[in-house]
Amino acid sequence: MVKSIIVYCELLGSKFSESSYELISKARELSDSYQANYKIRAVALGLLIDEETKKLAYSAGANEITLIKDNKFFEFNNVSYAKAFVEYFNQNKSDIILFSATTRGRILAPRITTTLQTGLVADCTALDFIKKDDEFKLAATRPTFGSQLMATILSRKTPECATIRPKTFKAEFKYGDEGVYSEYQLNTTPKFLSELGIEIKSIQKEIGSTIDIAHAKMIFCAGFGLYDGAKNSYIEKLELLADKYSAQFAATRKLVDYGTVSHSYQIGQTGATVEPELYIGFGVSGAMQHIQGMKNSKKIIAINLDESAPIFDYCDYKIVEDAKKVIDELV
Amino acid sequence: MNIVVCIKQVPDVDDIKWTKENNLDRSQMLSTLNKCDIWALDWLHKMKNKNPKLNIVALTMGPNQAKDILNYALSKCADRAILLSDKFFAASDTLATSKIISSAIKKYVPDFDIVITGQAAADGDTEQVPVSVATMLDISDITNCIKLFNIDDTGIELEQKIDNKRYRIKSGAPCLVAINSECDEKYPLKINDYIKAQDSEIETYGFSDLGLDRNDVGILGSPTVVNKAFRPEFKKDAVLIENDIAQSIKNMILEVQ
């Protein structure tokens, strides 16, 4: 039987998400570099995949694209999507399934793998093959213990499944733009959220939802050292300072969780991964999840009153001072 | 309204202890209640005070010392506490863990309405168990819950955050809700709460109570296995800036602009 890797691709409208191409390219690169001969299959659930997307997917490395099509798929819910994917999968099995560890990916993948009674490795930051008894096994590496311990995990059952953190790999559009496209018709009808007893009463877009800190060139990051209860004065001062220097304002998870800052500004494991030329942390202590999110910054300046703050082990320039004072001096 | 709240005792990841060989030294590490679970118990404490008719069962899978977090749950809001403990459960991955937890819920709280869990545990951080448990119980899941408004006989009302949107959601029972928010305890315990916990018994169940197969639990029941574990290494040697702090920073900013 031909070995294959399914890359589950998230459809946004009629286009694949950026991270879908990242995974397609990685799957193709793994198969080619080990001469393992896996067919790379891009699979999506939705209504339509446009022609440009198909070309991009093939040129990123996909051999085949399949759309599991149903009119009810304009609304995402993991129960219906999982049921549909499993129905398709049981008739079109693969050896490996890769998902992007987006919010949706992280709730869809475990439903699928639990139904298939197989394992799942979550939020991976590295993928490789290792050879065991003449067979290729997927070795997936992921952060644990608040990103302080990395674990490389193997699966003992097939399909071998993993969710991969977006931006871990780069999409490479270097293969031909042709391949095989097909659509799969479901035998069962998916359910809407309302049919599952779930009612969405209102949807609110967060202020700052158009912010994309991931591509910023310079970042001023507010840490818990600036927290002032409801007052927020130094966080606001830092926002103004960032504006003054055309830098991007960002924040740590703690500030977001305590409700002072929108999640759009969060750097870290559950926020954005950033790679600016210059990162300045103001009162950031350096929780490992945060470090993982900004460690690829070209230059890192850390300002913290606490000399033993972990961030001082991961920065280029260390300033042991009250970040509030430094902000006042810079303003 | 019968609520099962699943909680977990985790090593204190903010204070990890390492051996000389750079392995985790669990014997030296403190155990704490998972942060998302603190939030969940706190909110249920508030709800229970509002509506004493809520029937809350706290459940955890862990070694004997996990009784500590169950005692805390009993003092906060729980009417019953269940410990799932057995040497055969050790080294269970997320699939095996979910099998154990969902089997226990089916057997010991068969008339459950809503299951509440933390979304991720501070150690494994996979976010898989809540959805996996919901799948095995054949109920829907609502994850990324950051606010709970109300819980009564008609269901649960909450706020979910996915990417940059906030969804106000009402769900009927049965369903599972995964909490993805951390904060410190807001509703402090009173003397009566401690007394109530002392008077309650913790139900303890093991492998043979759940009627599972040996191949469902522990290492045998875990399709994923850790091949190796290592500390990420990318430390730097920082240059200390003591004088002309503001000017030094401004210079570096100008270099980028």
XYZ file of C-alpha atoms in Angstrom:
588
model
C 0.000 0.000 0.000
C 1.280 3.452 -0.800
C 2.422 5.288 2.301
C 0.937 8.732 2.744
C 0.878 11.755 5.012
C -2.347 13.725 5.368
C -1.871 17.397 6.117
C -5.127 18.763 7.513
C -5.504 22.221 5.950
C -7.632 24.934 7.513
C -9.841 26.688 5.007
C -10.397 30.401 5.519
C -13.009 31.219 2.908
C -11.676 29.381 -0.130
C -7.995 29.675 0.833
C -5.682 27.608 2.995
C -4.176 29.154 6.124
C -0.477 30.066 5.978
C 0.426 27.290 8.362
C -1.162 24.693 6.047
C 1.544 25.387 3.460
C 4.225 25.234 6.164
C 3.138 21.698 7.026
C 2.761 20.572 3.422
C 6.331 21.679 2.710
C 7.689 20.006 5.840
C 5.894 16.748 5.089
C 7.294 16.786 1.566
C 10.790 17.667 2.746
C 10.793 14.840 5.308
C 9.621 12.294 2.783
C 12.086 13.409 0.104
C 15.132 13.791 2.323
C 14.730 10.286 3.723
C 13.636 8.881 0.337
C 10.667 7.496 2.206
C 8.219 7.873 -0.688
C 5.209 9.200 1.184
C 2.378 10.668 -0.876
C 1.530 14.110 0.514
C -2.234 14.653 0.726
C -3.751 18.024 1.611
C -7.212 17.464 3.088
C -9.677 20.200 3.985
C -13.287 20.487 5.110
C -15.398 23.251 3.646
C -17.334 24.470 0.666
C -14.690 25.424 -1.859
C -10.956 25.557 -2.539
C -10.069 28.170 -5.163
C -7.729 27.500 -8.089
C -4.913 29.690 -6.804
C -4.925 27.820 -3.503
C -4.735 24.480 -5.268
C -1.694 25.648 -7.274
C 0.001 26.951 -4.128
C -0.652 23.690 -2.301
C 0.854 21.619 -5.109
C 3.841 23.912 -5.414
C 4.365 23.722 -1.632
C 4.702 19.977 -2.042
C 1.262 18.362 -2.055
C 0.678 15.475 -4.468
C -3.071 15.429 -3.898
C -5.773 17.725 -2.584
C -9.118 16.494 -1.264
C -12.059 18.616 -0.229
C -14.567 17.011 2.143
C -17.486 19.056 1.030
C -20.709 20.006 2.734
C -22.810 23.177 2.830
C -22.882 23.043 6.613
C -19.136 23.542 6.830
C -19.252 27.327 6.654
C -19.526 27.178 10.443
C -16.792 25.382 12.377
C -17.558 23.012 15.186
C -15.151 20.285 16.173
C -17.820 17.612 16.704
C -19.120 17.727 13.120
C -15.727 18.302 11.528
C -14.209 15.391 13.433
C -17.034 13.012 12.532
C -16.746 13.953 8.859
C -12.960 13.628 8.800
C -13.095 10.220 10.497
C -15.669 8.984 7.980
C -13.385 10.086 5.130
C -10.291 8.702 6.849
C -11.709 5.243 7.452
C -12.098 4.879 3.708
C -8.882 6.693 2.774
C -6.336 5.853 5.433
C -2.913 7.421 5.818
C 0.089 6.606 7.983
C 0.556 10.072 9.406
C -1.795 13.031 9.986
C -0.408 16.515 10.654
C -2.463 19.455 11.950
C -1.493 23.055 12.639
C -1.664 23.792 16.353
C -3.973 26.729 15.803
C -6.836 27.147 18.238
C -9.094 25.148 15.929
C -6.440 22.566 15.187
C -5.893 21.951 18.877
C -9.568 21.213 19.496
C -10.212 19.280 16.296
C -7.191 16.969 16.335
C -7.847 15.298 19.723
C -11.454 14.574 18.736
C -10.235 12.857 15.591
C -7.432 10.915 17.228
C -9.552 9.857 20.212
C -12.207 8.535 17.830
C -9.492 6.679 15.899
C -8.086 5.400 19.237
C -4.613 6.571 18.286
C -2.100 8.918 19.851
C -1.549 12.637 19.336
C 1.513 14.755 20.050
C 0.511 18.354 20.735
C 2.043 21.689 19.809
C 5.281 20.357 18.301
C 8.238 22.554 17.539
C 10.234 19.947 15.605
C 9.494 16.922 13.417
C 11.829 14.241 12.146
C 11.870 10.637 11.043
C 13.780 7.968 12.849
C 14.276 4.470 11.515
C 13.091 1.594 13.681
C 13.189 -1.981 12.368
C 13.363 -0.864 8.732
C 10.373 1.444 9.176
C 10.186 5.192 9.439
C 8.702 6.511 12.668
C 7.637 10.107 13.213
C 9.654 11.715 16.033
C 7.803 14.793 17.231
C 9.377 17.203 19.726
C 7.337 19.448 21.969
C 7.779 21.780 24.940
C 6.536 20.666 28.377
C 6.737 22.062 31.928
C 6.190 25.616 30.799
C 8.644 25.148 27.898
C 11.440 24.251 30.284
C 11.726 20.625 29.204
C 11.568 19.410 25.600
C 10.242 15.918 24.941
C 10.641 13.887 21.746
C 7.716 11.553 21.341
C 7.041 8.506 19.192
C 3.689 6.919 18.394
C 3.155 3.196 18.727
C -0.100 3.121 16.772
C -1.105 4.375 13.355
C -2.010 6.844 12.173
C 0.822 8.763 13.845
C -0.605 12.221 14.552
C 0.763 15.569 15.649
C -0.261 19.199 15.895
C 2.535 21.595 14.985
C 3.002 25.132 16.214
C 2.497 27.628 13.372
C 5.681 29.276 12.019
C 7.823 26.346 13.121
C 8.490 25.478 9.494
C 8.745 27.564 6.323
C 6.547 27.029 3.317
C 8.603 26.485 0.177
C 6.816 26.914 -3.118
C 9.321 25.087 -5.284
C 7.505 22.028 -6.585
C 5.349 21.900 -9.723
C 1.889 23.484 -9.532
C -0.013 20.401 -10.637
C -1.503 17.471 -8.803
C -4.640 15.415 -8.287
C -7.765 17.092 -6.923
C -10.824 15.284 -5.654
C -13.929 15.905 -3.580
C -15.361 13.544 -1.005
C -19.117 13.281 -0.473
C -20.181 12.477 3.065
C -22.656 9.699 3.835
C -23.826 11.387 7.020
C -25.080 14.941 7.495
C -23.000 17.169 9.763
C -24.725 19.083 12.548
C -24.718 22.795 13.242
C -23.745 24.073 16.676
C -27.415 24.801 17.379
C -28.239 21.155 16.722
C -25.653 20.270 19.362
C -27.463 22.427 21.921
C -24.963 25.284 21.676
C -26.176 28.822 21.037
C -23.877 31.711 20.200
C -25.553 34.717 21.768
C -23.098 37.359 20.649
C -19.702 37.779 19.026
C -17.386 40.605 19.896
C -14.231 41.445 18.048
C -11.475 42.448 20.427
C -10.089 45.948 20.252
C -6.771 45.742 18.520
C -7.810 42.610 16.678
C -6.156 43.825 13.503
C -2.862 44.027 15.348
C -0.265 41.596 14.105
C 2.711 41.748 16.421
C 4.330 38.709 14.829
C 5.872 40.749 11.998
C 6.976 43.794 14.008
C 10.534 45.079 13.602
C 10.814 46.567 17.067
C 8.885 45.525 20.161
C 8.381 47.176 23.557
C 6.964 44.489 25.799
C 5.096 45.218 29.040
C 5.625 42.718 31.832
C 3.953 42.178 35.186
C 6.458 44.589 36.713
C 4.364 47.382 35.226
C 1.083 46.085 36.667
C -0.736 48.650 38.767
C -4.140 47.109 39.431
C -6.872 48.924 37.566
C -4.766 52.035 37.042
C -2.724 50.807 34.058
C -0.798 54.045 33.940
C 2.603 52.590 33.083
C 1.149 50.181 30.575
C -0.488 53.108 28.834
C 2.733 55.104 29.084
C 4.578 52.258 27.392
C 1.982 52.152 24.625
C 2.553 55.855 24.007
C 6.309 55.354 24.128
C 6.049 52.578 21.549
C 4.008 54.871 19.369
C 6.590 57.639 19.733
C 9.398 55.382 18.518
C 7.283 53.533 15.920
C 7.697 50.340 17.876
C 5.068 47.671 18.443
C 3.575 47.405 21.909
C 3.311 43.862 23.287
C 2.623 42.146 26.618
C 3.191 38.997 28.611
C 0.583 36.345 29.344
C 0.180 37.427 32.952
C -0.898 40.922 31.961
C -3.376 39.512 29.461
C -4.790 37.011 31.974
C -5.210 39.702 34.599
C -7.363 41.486 32.067
C -5.331 44.613 31.556
C -4.246 43.994 27.990
C -5.855 42.416 24.925
C -4.690 38.965 23.870
C -3.691 40.395 20.472
C -0.595 41.809 22.146
C 0.502 38.615 23.864
C 3.894 37.090 23.134
C 4.396 33.494 24.144
C 3.314 29.920 23.825
C -0.360 30.752 23.536
C 0.271 34.116 21.934
C 2.446 35.243 19.071
C 5.991 34.208 18.219
C 7.992 37.328 17.364
C 11.343 37.913 15.644
C 12.022 41.655 15.820
C 15.367 43.358 15.282
C 15.005 44.800 18.780
C 12.969 43.540 21.735
C 12.858 45.523 24.967
C 11.184 43.944 27.996
C 9.892 46.375 30.624
C 9.305 44.561 33.897
C 9.210 41.187 32.143
C 10.463 38.428 34.440
C 10.998 35.826 31.718
C 8.583 32.918 32.076
C 9.823 30.208 29.696
C 6.698 30.381 27.541
C 7.448 34.032 26.948
C 11.136 33.403 26.208
C 10.153 30.759 23.651
C 7.980 33.352 21.957
C 10.708 35.996 21.588
C 14.050 34.143 21.738
C 14.694 34.654 18.013
C 14.814 38.444 18.407
C 18.056 39.817 16.984
C 18.740 41.970 20.031
C 17.124 41.641 23.450
C 17.226 44.283 26.200
C 15.702 43.303 29.535
C 14.791 45.794 32.260
C 13.777 44.351 35.616
C 14.262 45.398 39.219
C 14.825 41.775 40.244
C 18.412 40.749 39.608
C 17.481 37.078 39.596
C 14.770 37.424 36.940
C 15.146 34.490 34.524
C 14.996 36.797 31.515
C 18.525 37.958 32.325
C 19.821 34.545 31.179
C 18.311 35.033 27.745
C 19.019 38.634 26.852
C 21.871 40.553 25.257
C 21.672 43.635 27.484
C 20.756 43.542 31.133
C 19.378 46.531 33.052
C 18.670 46.002 36.747
C 16.346 48.905 37.384
C 12.695 49.728 37.937
C 11.143 49.563 34.475
C 8.714 52.341 35.446
C 11.636 54.684 36.082
C 13.190 53.798 32.751
C 9.923 54.506 30.963
C 9.723 57.912 32.660
C 13.263 58.668 31.545
C 12.563 57.661 27.960
C 9.332 59.613 27.647
C -27.620 20.312 38.018
C -24.851 17.726 38.477
C -21.392 19.075 37.813
C -18.150 17.142 37.632
C -15.084 19.316 38.021
C -11.855 17.600 36.975
C -8.741 18.951 38.633
C -5.067 18.099 38.599
C -2.139 18.347 40.979
C 0.942 19.397 39.065
C 4.573 20.023 39.922
C 5.304 23.712 40.430
C 6.595 24.608 36.959
C 7.579 28.074 38.160
C 10.173 26.461 40.416
C 11.586 23.435 38.633
C 14.363 21.456 40.287
C 16.976 19.749 38.140
C 19.302 16.845 38.810
C 22.997 17.026 37.923
C 22.189 15.203 34.694
C 19.660 17.889 33.756
C 16.655 15.667 34.422
C 13.597 16.718 36.382
C 14.072 16.129 40.083
C 10.448 15.531 41.034
C 11.357 14.508 44.576
C 12.499 18.078 45.242
C 9.590 19.786 43.583
C 6.496 21.132 45.259
C 3.075 20.137 44.012
C 0.332 22.647 43.453
C -3.180 22.780 42.112
C -3.173 23.535 38.375
C -3.805 27.261 37.887
C -6.826 26.935 35.560
C -8.423 24.633 38.163
C -8.049 27.277 40.876
C -10.107 29.584 38.688
C -12.743 26.887 38.068
C -13.136 25.993 41.754
C -13.263 29.640 42.695
C -16.090 30.342 40.281
C -17.987 27.234 41.369
C -17.535 28.374 44.975
C -19.270 31.622 44.057
C -22.020 29.770 42.141
C -22.623 27.297 44.963
C -23.106 30.138 47.413
C -25.686 31.592 45.040
C -27.389 28.266 44.342
C -26.817 25.620 47.035
C -28.786 23.073 44.995
C -25.855 22.649 42.573
C -24.397 19.197 43.033
C -20.633 19.292 42.530
C -18.272 16.331 42.324
C -14.528 17.015 42.247
C -12.457 14.351 40.522
C -8.753 13.811 40.069
C -6.413 11.104 38.843
C -3.157 10.955 40.725
C -1.100 9.484 43.540
C -2.319 9.511 47.128
C -0.996 13.000 47.805
C -3.539 14.342 45.300
C -6.008 14.101 48.189
C -4.729 17.566 49.129
C -6.373 19.207 46.140
C -9.560 17.234 46.694
C -9.723 18.512 50.271
C -9.352 22.007 48.901
C -12.147 21.337 46.386
C -14.380 20.031 49.186
C -13.807 23.170 51.186
C -14.479 25.403 48.182
C -17.525 23.919 46.491
C -17.557 20.150 46.132
C -20.160 17.868 47.693
C -18.221 14.750 46.740
C -14.587 14.079 45.935
C -13.195 11.196 43.896
C -9.569 10.097 43.708
C -8.584 7.724 40.904
C -5.360 6.150 41.993
C -3.601 2.956 40.989
C -0.060 1.925 40.117
C -1.416 0.670 36.791
C -2.436 4.231 35.903
C 1.141 5.511 36.030
C 2.756 6.714 32.782
C -0.621 7.082 31.083
C -0.560 9.404 28.104
C -3.506 11.662 27.255
C -5.557 8.906 25.604
C -5.177 6.495 28.526
C -5.794 9.291 31.050
C -8.967 10.327 29.244
C -10.128 6.692 29.213
C -9.669 6.443 32.971
C -11.393 9.745 33.720
C -14.346 9.204 31.382
C -14.875 5.657 32.693
C -14.987 6.988 36.236
C -17.477 9.701 35.322
C -19.700 7.152 33.549
C -19.617 4.842 36.539
C -19.626 7.163 39.547
C -21.520 10.223 38.264
C -23.705 8.629 35.580
C -26.292 11.422 35.722
C -23.743 14.203 35.170
C -24.916 17.328 33.356
C -21.794 19.400 32.913
C -18.112 18.512 33.129
C -15.738 21.382 33.870
C -11.985 21.033 33.417
C -8.925 23.183 33.090
C -7.892 23.403 29.450
C -4.251 22.575 29.976
C -2.150 21.288 32.830
C 1.016 23.174 33.624
C 3.232 20.097 33.190
C 2.090 18.356 30.018
C 0.367 21.365 28.485
C -1.177 19.340 25.657
C -4.744 20.663 25.986
C -5.874 17.229 24.803
C -7.564 15.615 27.779
C -10.689 17.839 27.921
C -11.619 17.233 24.268
C -10.639 13.581 24.525
C -12.835 13.063 27.603
C -15.738 14.837 25.876
C -15.312 12.568 22.843
C -15.347 9.453 25.010
C -18.444 10.678 26.860
C -20.002 11.477 23.473
C -20.764 15.093 24.428
C -19.759 18.408 22.883
C -16.946 20.513 24.283
C -16.564 24.252 24.650
C -12.932 25.156 25.127
C -11.069 28.423 25.647
C -13.597 29.556 28.204
C -12.375 32.706 29.933
C -15.519 33.754 31.776
C -18.430 31.867 33.284
C -21.679 33.744 33.810
C -24.255 31.326 35.061
C -25.046 27.681 35.555
C -28.552 26.392 36.249
C -31.042 23.767 35.133
C -31.134 25.180 31.608
C -27.423 24.884 31.078
C -24.286 26.975 31.284
C -23.573 30.449 29.965
C -20.000 31.502 29.342
C -17.588 33.568 27.276
C -15.231 31.825 24.909
C -12.189 33.415 23.361
C -10.897 32.122 20.040
C -8.127 34.152 18.409
C -9.362 37.740 18.518
C -13.047 37.147 18.992
C -15.105 36.696 22.143
C -18.194 34.517 21.893
C -20.988 34.628 24.458
C -22.324 31.093 24.451
C -25.189 29.268 26.084
C -25.049 25.507 26.059
C -27.514 22.952 27.257
C -26.488 19.824 29.087
C -24.682 17.555 28.719
C -21.496 19.285 27.671
C -17.892 19.778 28.750
C -16.386 23.194 29.402
C -12.622 23.759 29.437
C -11.366 26.795 31.340
C -8.434 28.644 29.847
C -7.828 31.380 32.345
C -5.654 31.752 35.379
C -6.012 34.018 38.328
C -5.609 33.961 42.069
C -8.360 32.842 44.398
C -10.952 35.585 44.799
C -13.428 33.985 47.203
C -11.576 33.143 50.409
C -12.547 30.189 52.557
C -14.359 30.572 55.858
C -14.121 28.354 58.950
C -17.311 26.510 58.024
C -15.794 25.610 54.672
C -12.848 23.888 56.355
C -15.164 22.065 58.765
C -17.338 20.868 55.901
C -14.264 19.492 54.094
C -13.081 17.664 57.184
C -16.429 15.950 57.508
C -16.428 14.724 53.916
C -14.875 11.491 52.753
C -12.803 11.139 49.640
C -13.932 8.197 47.500
C -10.926 6.324 46.153
C -11.093 3.996 43.169
C -8.474 1.975 41.352
C -8.054 -0.039 38.200
C -10.215 -2.983 39.247
C -13.098 -0.685 40.199
C -13.370 0.845 36.752
C -13.776 -2.364 34.779
C -11.113 -1.399 32.238
C -8.717 -3.586 30.350
C -4.993 -3.564 31.268
C -4.376 -2.513 27.670
C -6.450 0.630 28.213
C -4.317 2.163 30.958
C -0.768 3.061 31.888
C 2.056 2.373 29.477
C 0.106 -0.386 27.718
C -2.782 1.981 27.053
C -0.596 4.826 25.786
C -0.040 5.026 22.049
C 2.479 7.836 22.553
C 5.729 7.334 24.409
C 8.555 9.705 25.308
C 11.716 8.778 23.433
C 13.880 11.385 25.074
C 13.614 14.543 27.160
C 16.088 17.432 27.306
C 16.434 21.019 28.434
C 16.330 23.620 25.677
C 19.678 25.395 25.557
C 19.928 28.893 24.252
C 21.228 30.941 27.152
C 23.148 34.103 26.506
C 25.756 36.111 28.379
C 24.218 39.512 28.906
C 26.101 42.795 28.977
C 25.147 44.849 32.029
C 24.141 48.459 31.372
C 24.447 50.526 34.527
C 25.022 54.083 33.375
C 23.246 56.311 30.865
C 20.482 53.764 30.666
C 18.000 55.908 28.740
C 20.642 57.058 26.249
C 21.950 53.517 25.645
C 18.438 52.339 24.894
C 17.760 55.279 22.590
C 20.964 54.539 20.659
C 19.902 50.954 20.065
C 16.444 52.084 18.976
C 17.987 54.523 16.484
C 20.108 51.694 15.031
C 16.960 49.827 14.103
C 14.952 52.722 12.732
